[in-house]
mmCIF file with all atom_site columns, C-alpha atoms in Angstrom:
data_model
loop_
_atom_site.group_PDB
_atom_site.id
_atom_site.type_symbol
_atom_site.label_atom_id
_atom_site.label_alt_id
_atom_site.label_comp_id
_atom_site.label_asym_id
_atom_site.label_entity_id
_atom_site.label_seq_id
_atom_site.pdbx_PDB_ins_code
_atom_site.Cartn_x
_atom_site.Cartn_y
_atom_site.Cartn_z
_atom_site.occupancy
_atom_site.B_iso_or_equiv
_atom_site.pdbx_formal_charge
_atom_site.auth_seq_id
_atom_site.auth_comp_id
_atom_site.auth_asym_id
_atom_site.auth_atom_id
_atom_site.pdbx_PDB_model_num
ATOM 1   C CA . UNK A 1 1   ? 38.420 -56.851 -8.538  1.00 0.00 ? 216 UNK A CA 1
ATOM 2   C CA . UNK A 1 2   ? 34.907 -57.856 -7.348  1.00 0.00 ? 217 UNK A CA 1
ATOM 3   C CA . UNK A 1 3   ? 32.676 -59.280 -10.059 1.00 0.00 ? 218 UNK A CA 1
ATOM 4   C CA . UNK A 1 4   ? 30.146 -61.383 -8.177  1.00 0.00 ? 219 UNK A CA 1
ATOM 5   C CA . UNK A 1 5   ? 30.642 -60.303 -4.426  1.00 0.00 ? 220 UNK A CA 1
ATOM 6   C CA . UNK A 1 6   ? 31.010 -63.913 -3.307  1.00 0.00 ? 221 UNK A CA 1
ATOM 7   C CA . UNK A 1 7   ? 33.522 -67.107 -3.211  1.00 0.00 ? 222 UNK A CA 1
ATOM 8   C CA . UNK A 1 8   ? 34.020 -67.021 -7.237  1.00 0.00 ? 223 UNK A CA 1
ATOM 9   C CA . UNK A 1 9   ? 35.960 -63.713 -6.800  1.00 0.00 ? 224 UNK A CA 1
ATOM 10  C CA . UNK A 1 10  ? 38.814 -65.504 -4.995  1.00 0.00 ? 225 UNK A CA 1
ATOM 11  C CA . UNK A 1 11  ? 38.446 -68.546 -7.590  1.00 0.00 ? 226 UNK A CA 1
ATOM 12  C CA . UNK A 1 12  ? 38.703 -66.619 -10.505 1.00 0.00 ? 227 UNK A CA 1
ATOM 13  C CA . UNK A 1 13  ? 40.699 -63.631 -9.408  1.00 0.00 ? 228 UNK A CA 1
ATOM 14  C CA . UNK A 1 14  ? 43.530 -64.632 -11.553 1.00 0.00 ? 229 UNK A CA 1
ATOM 15  C CA . UNK A 1 15  ? 41.423 -65.118 -14.659 1.00 0.00 ? 230 UNK A CA 1
ATOM 16  C CA . UNK A 1 16  ? 40.141 -61.554 -14.253 1.00 0.00 ? 231 UNK A CA 1
ATOM 17  C CA . UNK A 1 17  ? 43.616 -60.030 -14.666 1.00 0.00 ? 232 UNK A CA 1
ATOM 18  C CA . UNK A 1 18  ? 44.752 -62.090 -17.951 1.00 0.00 ? 233 UNK A CA 1
ATOM 19  C CA . UNK A 1 19  ? 44.762 -60.326 -21.062 1.00 0.00 ? 234 UNK A CA 1
ATOM 20  C CA . UNK A 1 20  ? 42.256 -62.376 -23.030 1.00 0.00 ? 235 UNK A CA 1
ATOM 21  C CA . UNK A 1 21  ? 39.557 -61.609 -20.387 1.00 0.00 ? 236 UNK A CA 1
ATOM 22  C CA . UNK A 1 22  ? 40.307 -57.937 -20.394 1.00 0.00 ? 237 UNK A CA 1
ATOM 23  C CA . UNK A 1 23  ? 39.949 -57.979 -24.275 1.00 0.00 ? 238 UNK A CA 1
ATOM 24  C CA . UNK A 1 24  ? 36.760 -60.006 -23.710 1.00 0.00 ? 239 UNK A CA 1
ATOM 25  C CA . UNK A 1 25  ? 35.156 -57.313 -21.718 1.00 0.00 ? 240 UNK A CA 1
ATOM 26  C CA . UNK A 1 26  ? 36.399 -54.538 -24.067 1.00 0.00 ? 241 UNK A CA 1
ATOM 27  C CA . UNK A 1 27  ? 34.411 -56.572 -26.963 1.00 0.00 ? 242 UNK A CA 1
ATOM 28  C CA . UNK A 1 28  ? 31.246 -56.720 -24.651 1.00 0.00 ? 243 UNK A CA 1
ATOM 29  C CA . UNK A 1 29  ? 31.398 -53.483 -23.879 1.00 0.00 ? 244 UNK A CA 1
ATOM 30  C CA . UNK A 1 30  ? 31.647 -52.579 -27.377 1.00 0.00 ? 245 UNK A CA 1
ATOM 31  C CA . UNK A 1 31  ? 28.814 -54.973 -28.548 1.00 0.00 ? 246 UNK A CA 1
ATOM 32  C CA . UNK A 1 32  ? 26.493 -53.424 -25.870 1.00 0.00 ? 247 UNK A CA 1
ATOM 33  C CA . UNK A 1 33  ? 27.342 -49.907 -27.106 1.00 0.00 ? 248 UNK A CA 1
ATOM 34  C CA . UNK A 1 34  ? 26.750 -50.680 -30.851 1.00 0.00 ? 249 UNK A CA 1
ATOM 35  C CA . UNK A 1 35  ? 23.871 -53.338 -30.827 1.00 0.00 ? 250 UNK A CA 1
ATOM 36  C CA . UNK A 1 36  ? 21.014 -54.556 -28.967 1.00 0.00 ? 251 UNK A CA 1
ATOM 37  C CA . UNK A 1 37  ? 22.447 -57.568 -26.836 1.00 0.00 ? 252 UNK A CA 1
ATOM 38  C CA . UNK A 1 38  ? 21.251 -60.149 -24.311 1.00 0.00 ? 253 UNK A CA 1
ATOM 39  C CA . UNK A 1 39  ? 20.949 -60.526 -21.369 1.00 0.00 ? 254 UNK A CA 1
ATOM 40  C CA . UNK A 1 40  ? 20.870 -57.229 -19.991 1.00 0.00 ? 255 UNK A CA 1
ATOM 41  C CA . UNK A 1 41  ? 24.254 -55.925 -19.287 1.00 0.00 ? 256 UNK A CA 1
ATOM 42  C CA . UNK A 1 42  ? 23.856 -56.263 -15.377 1.00 0.00 ? 257 UNK A CA 1
ATOM 43  C CA . UNK A 1 43  ? 22.724 -59.797 -15.545 1.00 0.00 ? 258 UNK A CA 1
ATOM 44  C CA . UNK A 1 44  ? 25.492 -61.229 -17.683 1.00 0.00 ? 259 UNK A CA 1
ATOM 45  C CA . UNK A 1 45  ? 26.978 -63.164 -14.643 1.00 0.00 ? 260 UNK A CA 1
ATOM 46  C CA . UNK A 1 46  ? 23.602 -63.995 -12.786 1.00 0.00 ? 261 UNK A CA 1
ATOM 47  C CA . UNK A 1 47  ? 24.515 -67.479 -12.714 1.00 0.00 ? 262 UNK A CA 1
ATOM 48  C CA . UNK A 1 48  ? 27.653 -66.837 -10.532 1.00 0.00 ? 263 UNK A CA 1
ATOM 49  C CA . UNK A 1 49  ? 25.731 -64.545 -8.208  1.00 0.00 ? 264 UNK A CA 1
ATOM 50  C CA . UNK A 1 50  ? 22.809 -66.634 -7.743  1.00 0.00 ? 265 UNK A CA 1
ATOM 51  C CA . UNK A 1 51  ? 25.134 -69.766 -6.892  1.00 0.00 ? 266 UNK A CA 1
ATOM 52  C CA . UNK A 1 52  ? 28.606 -69.230 -5.116  1.00 0.00 ? 267 UNK A CA 1
ATOM 53  C CA . UNK A 1 53  ? 31.468 -71.477 -5.831  1.00 0.00 ? 268 UNK A CA 1
ATOM 54  C CA . UNK A 1 54  ? 31.454 -73.073 -2.584  1.00 0.00 ? 269 UNK A CA 1
ATOM 55  C CA . UNK A 1 55  ? 27.686 -73.845 -2.982  1.00 0.00 ? 270 UNK A CA 1
ATOM 56  C CA . UNK A 1 56  ? 27.768 -75.768 -6.419  1.00 0.00 ? 271 UNK A CA 1
ATOM 57  C CA . UNK A 1 57  ? 26.494 -79.005 -6.110  1.00 0.00 ? 272 UNK A CA 1
ATOM 58  C CA . UNK A 1 58  ? 25.060 -79.507 -9.878  1.00 0.00 ? 273 UNK A CA 1
ATOM 59  C CA . UNK A 1 59  ? 26.302 -77.841 -13.013 1.00 0.00 ? 274 UNK A CA 1
ATOM 60  C CA . UNK A 1 60  ? 23.994 -77.402 -16.017 1.00 0.00 ? 275 UNK A CA 1
ATOM 61  C CA . UNK A 1 61  ? 25.522 -76.281 -19.118 1.00 0.00 ? 276 UNK A CA 1
ATOM 62  C CA . UNK A 1 62  ? 23.764 -74.442 -21.656 1.00 0.00 ? 277 UNK A CA 1
ATOM 63  C CA . UNK A 1 63  ? 25.240 -73.103 -25.074 1.00 0.00 ? 278 UNK A CA 1
ATOM 64  C CA . UNK A 1 64  ? 24.126 -69.449 -26.026 1.00 0.00 ? 279 UNK A CA 1
ATOM 65  C CA . UNK A 1 65  ? 21.590 -67.201 -24.130 1.00 0.00 ? 280 UNK A CA 1
ATOM 66  C CA . UNK A 1 66  ? 18.019 -66.694 -25.669 1.00 0.00 ? 281 UNK A CA 1
ATOM 67  C CA . UNK A 1 67  ? 18.544 -64.103 -28.463 1.00 0.00 ? 282 UNK A CA 1
ATOM 68  C CA . UNK A 1 68  ? 14.886 -62.851 -28.247 1.00 0.00 ? 283 UNK A CA 1
ATOM 69  C CA . UNK A 1 69  ? 13.761 -59.585 -26.288 1.00 0.00 ? 284 UNK A CA 1
ATOM 70  C CA . UNK A 1 70  ? 12.931 -60.226 -22.770 1.00 0.00 ? 285 UNK A CA 1
ATOM 71  C CA . UNK A 1 71  ? 14.055 -63.814 -22.409 1.00 0.00 ? 286 UNK A CA 1
ATOM 72  C CA . UNK A 1 72  ? 17.726 -64.243 -21.314 1.00 0.00 ? 287 UNK A CA 1
ATOM 73  C CA . UNK A 1 73  ? 18.722 -63.237 -17.800 1.00 0.00 ? 288 UNK A CA 1
ATOM 74  C CA . UNK A 1 74  ? 21.736 -64.969 -17.254 1.00 0.00 ? 289 UNK A CA 1
ATOM 75  C CA . UNK A 1 75  ? 20.691 -68.360 -16.062 1.00 0.00 ? 290 UNK A CA 1
ATOM 76  C CA . UNK A 1 76  ? 20.752 -71.161 -18.789 1.00 0.00 ? 291 UNK A CA 1
ATOM 77  C CA . UNK A 1 77  ? 17.375 -72.121 -19.861 1.00 0.00 ? 292 UNK A CA 1
ATOM 78  C CA . UNK A 1 78  ? 15.641 -69.741 -17.751 1.00 0.00 ? 293 UNK A CA 1
ATOM 79  C CA . UNK A 1 79  ? 13.555 -66.876 -18.574 1.00 0.00 ? 294 UNK A CA 1
ATOM 80  C CA . UNK A 1 80  ? 11.893 -64.049 -16.250 1.00 0.00 ? 295 UNK A CA 1
ATOM 81  C CA . UNK A 1 81  ? 7.886  -63.449 -16.372 1.00 0.00 ? 296 UNK A CA 1
ATOM 82  C CA . UNK A 1 82  ? 6.041  -62.447 -18.170 1.00 0.00 ? 297 UNK A CA 1
ATOM 83  C CA . UNK A 1 83  ? 8.140  -64.348 -21.105 1.00 0.00 ? 298 UNK A CA 1
ATOM 84  C CA . UNK A 1 84  ? 6.486  -67.739 -21.823 1.00 0.00 ? 299 UNK A CA 1
ATOM 85  C CA . UNK A 1 85  ? 9.044  -70.700 -21.736 1.00 0.00 ? 300 UNK A CA 1
ATOM 86  C CA . UNK A 1 86  ? 10.594 -71.360 -24.709 1.00 0.00 ? 301 UNK A CA 1
ATOM 87  C CA . UNK A 1 87  ? 10.364 -74.939 -26.441 1.00 0.00 ? 302 UNK A CA 1
ATOM 88  C CA . UNK A 1 88  ? 13.556 -76.243 -24.652 1.00 0.00 ? 303 UNK A CA 1
ATOM 89  C CA . UNK A 1 89  ? 12.391 -75.218 -21.327 1.00 0.00 ? 304 UNK A CA 1
ATOM 90  C CA . UNK A 1 90  ? 8.790  -76.670 -22.055 1.00 0.00 ? 305 UNK A CA 1
ATOM 91  C CA . UNK A 1 91  ? 10.341 -80.049 -22.651 1.00 0.00 ? 306 UNK A CA 1
ATOM 92  C CA . UNK A 1 92  ? 12.521 -80.076 -19.802 1.00 0.00 ? 307 UNK A CA 1
ATOM 93  C CA . UNK A 1 93  ? 9.072  -79.260 -17.770 1.00 0.00 ? 308 UNK A CA 1
ATOM 94  C CA . UNK A 1 94  ? 7.578  -82.295 -19.341 1.00 0.00 ? 309 UNK A CA 1
ATOM 95  C CA . UNK A 1 95  ? 10.403 -84.712 -18.711 1.00 0.00 ? 310 UNK A CA 1
ATOM 96  C CA . UNK A 1 96  ? 10.487 -83.410 -14.947 1.00 0.00 ? 311 UNK A CA 1
ATOM 97  C CA . UNK A 1 97  ? 6.724  -84.200 -14.812 1.00 0.00 ? 312 UNK A CA 1
ATOM 98  C CA . UNK A 1 98  ? 7.226  -87.797 -15.921 1.00 0.00 ? 313 UNK A CA 1
ATOM 99  C CA . UNK A 1 99  ? 10.163 -88.108 -13.838 1.00 0.00 ? 314 UNK A CA 1
ATOM 100 C CA . UNK A 1 100 ? 9.602  -86.476 -10.284 1.00 0.00 ? 315 UNK A CA 1
ATOM 101 C CA . UNK A 1 101 ? 5.809  -85.880 -10.540 1.00 0.00 ? 316 UNK A CA 1
ATOM 102 C CA . UNK A 1 102 ? 6.727  -82.052 -10.980 1.00 0.00 ? 317 UNK A CA 1
ATOM 103 C CA . UNK A 1 103 ? 4.010  -79.928 -11.547 1.00 0.00 ? 318 UNK A CA 1
ATOM 104 C CA . UNK A 1 104 ? 4.333  -77.429 -14.407 1.00 0.00 ? 319 UNK A CA 1
ATOM 105 C CA . UNK A 1 105 ? 4.430  -73.873 -13.275 1.00 0.00 ? 320 UNK A CA 1
ATOM 106 C CA . UNK A 1 106 ? 2.717  -70.761 -15.157 1.00 0.00 ? 321 UNK A CA 1
ATOM 107 C CA . UNK A 1 107 ? 6.497  -69.403 -15.694 1.00 0.00 ? 322 UNK A CA 1
ATOM 108 C CA . UNK A 1 108 ? 9.761  -70.204 -16.738 1.00 0.00 ? 323 UNK A CA 1
ATOM 109 C CA . UNK A 1 109 ? 11.974 -68.667 -13.749 1.00 0.00 ? 324 UNK A CA 1
ATOM 110 C CA . UNK A 1 110 ? 14.818 -71.295 -12.780 1.00 0.00 ? 325 UNK A CA 1
ATOM 111 C CA . UNK A 1 111 ? 16.206 -68.918 -9.838  1.00 0.00 ? 326 UNK A CA 1
ATOM 112 C CA . UNK A 1 112 ? 15.100 -71.114 -7.268  1.00 0.00 ? 327 UNK A CA 1
ATOM 113 C CA . UNK A 1 113 ? 17.199 -73.967 -8.441  1.00 0.00 ? 328 UNK A CA 1
ATOM 114 C CA . UNK A 1 114 ? 20.289 -71.787 -8.927  1.00 0.00 ? 329 UNK A CA 1
ATOM 115 C CA . UNK A 1 115 ? 19.780 -70.654 -5.263  1.00 0.00 ? 330 UNK A CA 1
ATOM 116 C CA . UNK A 1 116 ? 20.029 -74.389 -4.158  1.00 0.00 ? 331 UNK A CA 1
ATOM 117 C CA . UNK A 1 117 ? 23.390 -74.956 -5.670  1.00 0.00 ? 332 UNK A CA 1
ATOM 118 C CA . UNK A 1 118 ? 23.000 -75.562 -9.541  1.00 0.00 ? 333 UNK A CA 1
ATOM 119 C CA . UNK A 1 119 ? 25.287 -73.427 -11.626 1.00 0.00 ? 334 UNK A CA 1
ATOM 120 C CA . UNK A 1 120 ? 23.130 -72.812 -14.526 1.00 0.00 ? 335 UNK A CA 1
ATOM 121 C CA . UNK A 1 121 ? 25.991 -71.624 -17.153 1.00 0.00 ? 336 UNK A CA 1
ATOM 122 C CA . UNK A 1 122 ? 25.936 -70.829 -20.861 1.00 0.00 ? 337 UNK A CA 1
ATOM 123 C CA . UNK A 1 123 ? 29.173 -71.630 -22.392 1.00 0.00 ? 338 UNK A CA 1
ATOM 124 C CA . UNK A 1 124 ? 28.779 -67.947 -24.153 1.00 0.00 ? 339 UNK A CA 1
ATOM 125 C CA . UNK A 1 125 ? 27.415 -65.474 -21.729 1.00 0.00 ? 340 UNK A CA 1
ATOM 126 C CA . UNK A 1 126 ? 26.017 -62.818 -24.274 1.00 0.00 ? 341 UNK A CA 1
ATOM 127 C CA . UNK A 1 127 ? 24.614 -62.533 -27.748 1.00 0.00 ? 342 UNK A CA 1
ATOM 128 C CA . UNK A 1 128 ? 23.211 -60.016 -30.413 1.00 0.00 ? 343 UNK A CA 1
ATOM 129 C CA . UNK A 1 129 ? 19.765 -59.782 -30.928 1.00 0.00 ? 344 UNK A CA 1
ATOM 130 C CA . UNK A 1 130 ? 18.379 -62.309 -33.332 1.00 0.00 ? 345 UNK A CA 1
ATOM 131 C CA . UNK A 1 131 ? 21.852 -63.884 -34.175 1.00 0.00 ? 346 UNK A CA 1
ATOM 132 C CA . UNK A 1 132 ? 22.572 -67.009 -32.312 1.00 0.00 ? 347 UNK A CA 1
ATOM 133 C CA . UNK A 1 133 ? 26.459 -67.676 -31.574 1.00 0.00 ? 348 UNK A CA 1
ATOM 134 C CA . UNK A 1 134 ? 27.435 -64.184 -32.513 1.00 0.00 ? 349 UNK A CA 1
ATOM 135 C CA . UNK A 1 135 ? 29.643 -63.603 -29.448 1.00 0.00 ? 350 UNK A CA 1
ATOM 136 C CA . UNK A 1 136 ? 31.072 -66.961 -29.463 1.00 0.00 ? 351 UNK A CA 1
ATOM 137 C CA . UNK A 1 137 ? 34.116 -65.923 -30.812 1.00 0.00 ? 352 UNK A CA 1
ATOM 138 C CA . UNK A 1 138 ? 34.681 -63.179 -28.345 1.00 0.00 ? 353 UNK A CA 1
ATOM 139 C CA . UNK A 1 139 ? 36.696 -65.303 -25.868 1.00 0.00 ? 354 UNK A CA 1
ATOM 140 C CA . UNK A 1 140 ? 33.647 -66.539 -23.727 1.00 0.00 ? 355 UNK A CA 1
ATOM 141 C CA . UNK A 1 141 ? 34.304 -70.222 -24.261 1.00 0.00 ? 356 UNK A CA 1
ATOM 142 C CA . UNK A 1 142 ? 37.881 -69.903 -22.974 1.00 0.00 ? 357 UNK A CA 1
ATOM 143 C CA . UNK A 1 143 ? 36.578 -68.158 -19.763 1.00 0.00 ? 358 UNK A CA 1
ATOM 144 C CA . UNK A 1 144 ? 33.769 -70.721 -19.255 1.00 0.00 ? 359 UNK A CA 1
ATOM 145 C CA . UNK A 1 145 ? 36.019 -73.815 -19.980 1.00 0.00 ? 360 UNK A CA 1
ATOM 146 C CA . UNK A 1 146 ? 38.234 -72.265 -16.837 1.00 0.00 ? 361 UNK A CA 1
ATOM 147 C CA . UNK A 1 147 ? 35.115 -72.108 -14.935 1.00 0.00 ? 362 UNK A CA 1
ATOM 148 C CA . UNK A 1 148 ? 33.876 -75.652 -15.623 1.00 0.00 ? 363 UNK A CA 1
ATOM 149 C CA . UNK A 1 149 ? 37.560 -76.749 -14.717 1.00 0.00 ? 364 UNK A CA 1
ATOM 150 C CA . UNK A 1 150 ? 37.530 -74.938 -11.625 1.00 0.00 ? 365 UNK A CA 1
ATOM 151 C CA . UNK A 1 151 ? 34.266 -76.683 -10.419 1.00 0.00 ? 366 UNK A CA 1
ATOM 152 C CA . UNK A 1 152 ? 35.842 -80.128 -11.551 1.00 0.00 ? 367 UNK A CA 1
ATOM 153 C CA . UNK A 1 153 ? 38.710 -79.712 -9.154  1.00 0.00 ? 368 UNK A CA 1
ATOM 154 C CA . UNK A 1 154 ? 36.371 -79.539 -6.469  1.00 0.00 ? 369 UNK A CA 1
ATOM 155 C CA . UNK A 1 155 ? 36.973 -82.582 -4.199  1.00 0.00 ? 370 UNK A CA 1
ATOM 156 C CA . UNK A 1 156 ? 33.777 -83.085 -3.201  1.00 0.00 ? 371 UNK A CA 1
ATOM 157 C CA . UNK A 1 157 ? 31.735 -84.580 -6.104  1.00 0.00 ? 372 UNK A CA 1
ATOM 158 C CA . UNK A 1 158 ? 29.407 -82.533 -8.392  1.00 0.00 ? 373 UNK A CA 1
ATOM 159 C CA . UNK A 1 159 ? 26.598 -83.723 -10.886 1.00 0.00 ? 374 UNK A CA 1
ATOM 160 C CA . UNK A 1 160 ? 27.277 -82.283 -14.407 1.00 0.00 ? 375 UNK A CA 1
ATOM 161 C CA . UNK A 1 161 ? 24.281 -82.236 -16.601 1.00 0.00 ? 376 UNK A CA 1
ATOM 162 C CA . UNK A 1 162 ? 25.680 -82.275 -20.210 1.00 0.00 ? 377 UNK A CA 1
ATOM 163 C CA . UNK A 1 163 ? 22.610 -81.876 -22.718 1.00 0.00 ? 378 UNK A CA 1
ATOM 164 C CA . UNK A 1 164 ? 23.270 -81.770 -26.392 1.00 0.00 ? 379 UNK A CA 1
ATOM 165 C CA . UNK A 1 165 ? 26.484 -82.262 -28.424 1.00 0.00 ? 380 UNK A CA 1
ATOM 166 C CA . UNK A 1 166 ? 28.184 -78.842 -27.279 1.00 0.00 ? 381 UNK A CA 1
ATOM 167 C CA . UNK A 1 167 ? 27.706 -79.686 -23.697 1.00 0.00 ? 382 UNK A CA 1
ATOM 168 C CA . UNK A 1 168 ? 28.930 -83.386 -24.130 1.00 0.00 ? 383 UNK A CA 1
ATOM 169 C CA . UNK A 1 169 ? 32.105 -81.762 -25.641 1.00 0.00 ? 384 UNK A CA 1
ATOM 170 C CA . UNK A 1 170 ? 32.967 -80.441 -22.458 1.00 0.00 ? 385 UNK A CA 1
ATOM 171 C CA . UNK A 1 171 ? 33.043 -84.060 -20.634 1.00 0.00 ? 386 UNK A CA 1
ATOM 172 C CA . UNK A 1 172 ? 36.884 -84.071 -21.282 1.00 0.00 ? 387 UNK A CA 1
ATOM 173 C CA . UNK A 1 173 ? 37.341 -80.978 -18.867 1.00 0.00 ? 388 UNK A CA 1
ATOM 174 C CA . UNK A 1 174 ? 35.728 -82.746 -16.283 1.00 0.00 ? 389 UNK A CA 1
ATOM 175 C CA . UNK A 1 175 ? 36.267 -86.624 -16.290 1.00 0.00 ? 390 UNK A CA 1
ATOM 176 C CA . UNK A 1 176 ? 40.199 -86.226 -15.962 1.00 0.00 ? 391 UNK A CA 1
ATOM 177 C CA . UNK A 1 177 ? 39.448 -85.170 -12.260 1.00 0.00 ? 392 UNK A CA 1
ATOM 178 C CA . UNK A 1 178 ? 37.241 -88.506 -11.964 1.00 0.00 ? 393 UNK A CA 1
ATOM 179 C CA . UNK A 1 179 ? 35.096 -88.247 -8.841  1.00 0.00 ? 394 UNK A CA 1
ATOM 180 C CA . UNK A 1 180 ? 32.212 -86.354 -10.359 1.00 0.00 ? 395 UNK A CA 1
ATOM 181 C CA . UNK A 1 181 ? 28.878 -87.750 -11.523 1.00 0.00 ? 396 UNK A CA 1
ATOM 182 C CA . UNK A 1 182 ? 28.097 -86.871 -15.518 1.00 0.00 ? 397 UNK A CA 1
ATOM 183 C CA . UNK A 1 183 ? 24.829 -87.118 -17.025 1.00 0.00 ? 398 UNK A CA 1
ATOM 184 C CA . UNK A 1 184 ? 24.421 -86.945 -20.722 1.00 0.00 ? 399 UNK A CA 1
ATOM 185 C CA . UNK A 1 185 ? 22.001 -87.032 -23.261 1.00 0.00 ? 400 UNK A CA 1
ATOM 186 C CA . UNK A 1 186 ? 20.249 -85.068 -26.267 1.00 0.00 ? 401 UNK A CA 1
ATOM 187 C CA . UNK A 1 187 ? 19.325 -81.548 -26.147 1.00 0.00 ? 402 UNK A CA 1
ATOM 188 C CA . UNK A 1 188 ? 15.787 -80.839 -24.654 1.00 0.00 ? 403 UNK A CA 1
ATOM 189 C CA . UNK A 1 189 ? 15.113 -78.784 -27.812 1.00 0.00 ? 404 UNK A CA 1
ATOM 190 C CA . UNK A 1 190 ? 12.283 -80.036 -30.323 1.00 0.00 ? 405 UNK A CA 1
ATOM 191 C CA . UNK A 1 191 ? 14.874 -80.728 -32.955 1.00 0.00 ? 406 UNK A CA 1
ATOM 192 C CA . UNK A 1 192 ? 16.591 -83.448 -30.571 1.00 0.00 ? 407 UNK A CA 1
ATOM 193 C CA . UNK A 1 193 ? 14.451 -84.328 -27.814 1.00 0.00 ? 408 UNK A CA 1
ATOM 194 C CA . UNK A 1 194 ? 13.421 -87.707 -29.092 1.00 0.00 ? 409 UNK A CA 1
ATOM 195 C CA . UNK A 1 195 ? 16.825 -88.863 -29.482 1.00 0.00 ? 410 UNK A CA 1
ATOM 196 C CA . UNK A 1 196 ? 17.491 -89.529 -25.744 1.00 0.00 ? 411 UNK A CA 1
ATOM 197 C CA . UNK A 1 197 ? 16.184 -86.608 -23.878 1.00 0.00 ? 412 UNK A CA 1
ATOM 198 C CA . UNK A 1 198 ? 12.653 -88.089 -22.983 1.00 0.00 ? 413 UNK A CA 1
ATOM 199 C CA . UNK A 1 199 ? 13.075 -90.464 -20.185 1.00 0.00 ? 414 UNK A CA 1
ATOM 200 C CA . UNK A 1 200 ? 16.784 -89.567 -19.372 1.00 0.00 ? 415 UNK A CA 1
ATOM 201 C CA . UNK A 1 201 ? 15.561 -89.274 -15.671 1.00 0.00 ? 416 UNK A CA 1
ATOM 202 C CA . UNK A 1 202 ? 18.147 -86.835 -15.022 1.00 0.00 ? 417 UNK A CA 1
ATOM 203 C CA . UNK A 1 203 ? 16.383 -85.147 -12.230 1.00 0.00 ? 418 UNK A CA 1
ATOM 204 C CA . UNK A 1 204 ? 15.914 -88.225 -10.045 1.00 0.00 ? 419 UNK A CA 1
ATOM 205 C CA . UNK A 1 205 ? 19.248 -89.333 -10.842 1.00 0.00 ? 420 UNK A CA 1
ATOM 206 C CA . UNK A 1 206 ? 20.838 -85.847 -9.653  1.00 0.00 ? 421 UNK A CA 1
ATOM 207 C CA . UNK A 1 207 ? 18.871 -86.224 -6.246  1.00 0.00 ? 422 UNK A CA 1
ATOM 208 C CA . UNK A 1 208 ? 19.754 -89.809 -5.764  1.00 0.00 ? 423 UNK A CA 1
ATOM 209 C CA . UNK A 1 209 ? 23.530 -89.142 -6.216  1.00 0.00 ? 424 UNK A CA 1
ATOM 210 C CA . UNK A 1 210 ? 23.291 -86.089 -4.191  1.00 0.00 ? 425 UNK A CA 1
ATOM 211 C CA . UNK A 1 211 ? 21.695 -88.063 -1.405  1.00 0.00 ? 426 UNK A CA 1
ATOM 212 C CA . UNK A 1 212 ? 24.124 -90.673 -1.731  1.00 0.00 ? 427 UNK A CA 1
ATOM 213 C CA . UNK A 1 213 ? 26.842 -88.208 -0.868  1.00 0.00 ? 428 UNK A CA 1
ATOM 214 C CA . UNK A 1 214 ? 24.862 -86.895 2.115   1.00 0.00 ? 429 UNK A CA 1
ATOM 215 C CA . UNK A 1 215 ? 23.933 -83.923 0.399   1.00 0.00 ? 430 UNK A CA 1
ATOM 216 C CA . UNK A 1 216 ? 20.367 -82.344 0.384   1.00 0.00 ? 431 UNK A CA 1
ATOM 217 C CA . UNK A 1 217 ? 18.639 -83.085 -2.917  1.00 0.00 ? 432 UNK A CA 1
ATOM 218 C CA . UNK A 1 218 ? 17.277 -80.483 -5.253  1.00 0.00 ? 433 UNK A CA 1
ATOM 219 C CA . UNK A 1 219 ? 13.599 -79.350 -4.809  1.00 0.00 ? 434 UNK A CA 1
ATOM 220 C CA . UNK A 1 220 ? 12.839 -78.949 -8.420  1.00 0.00 ? 435 UNK A CA 1
ATOM 221 C CA . UNK A 1 221 ? 9.311  -77.429 -7.347  1.00 0.00 ? 436 UNK A CA 1
ATOM 222 C CA . UNK A 1 222 ? 8.611  -73.932 -9.096  1.00 0.00 ? 437 UNK A CA 1
ATOM 223 C CA . UNK A 1 223 ? 5.608  -72.245 -7.534  1.00 0.00 ? 438 UNK A CA 1
ATOM 224 C CA . UNK A 1 224 ? 3.187  -70.329 -9.665  1.00 0.00 ? 439 UNK A CA 1
ATOM 225 C CA . UNK A 1 225 ? 3.410  -66.722 -9.717  1.00 0.00 ? 440 UNK A CA 1
#
C-alpha cells in the first residue's frame, strides 16, 4: 500500500496493515462522510508527502489541526493563503524575527520549511470543524507516536522541537535513543507564549546544531506572495 509515494511507505508498511490503523481509516472515512472535517481529505498526510523519511532533519510537533474553515492543510502551524496566520503562528514569526532577523511574510504557508527536511507533524491528523481534539481518540496518537519513534531510531541526530505540554510529553519516546537534540519550551499560543516561548531561540539553535553535524541549516525565509 502506498500512502505517501516516498520513503515513508517502506518505513510504515507494517503499521498500515495493523488492525488499529485500518480501524482508524474507517473512522476517518465515516467522519468525513458525516461531518465537515479538516484538513481536506487529500491533505491529511501532507507532512509526510513534503518531507520524506530519509530527509527528516527536524521534527516540529503540533497537537490538533486548525479547526476553522480554510486553515489546516496537513502541516502543523501552517495555513494556506488567503487565510491569515493564526495567533500561534504570528508568535512564531515574532520569535523568528528577534532570533534570526526573519522578515515576517504576508502569509502563513510553511511548505518551504517542510521541503527542507522539517517534519511538521500534528499528533492528531484530523479534526471536526469547530471542535478541537474531536478526533483524538480515533487512534491517531498511536500512529503518530510510532512515527516519532521511527524518526528517533535514525542513527543521524535529528532536532526535535517540543512546544507546550502535549508535545513535551513525547520526549520519552525520543530520549531513550540518546543521539538527538531536543529543544523544549512553552507553546507559542497567546495563553502561554510568555512562559518561555519568547526568547527560546530555537530557530538559531536548530541551525547551529545542524551545522555542527555537517548538515545544511534551515533557511527560515518565507517570501511574500
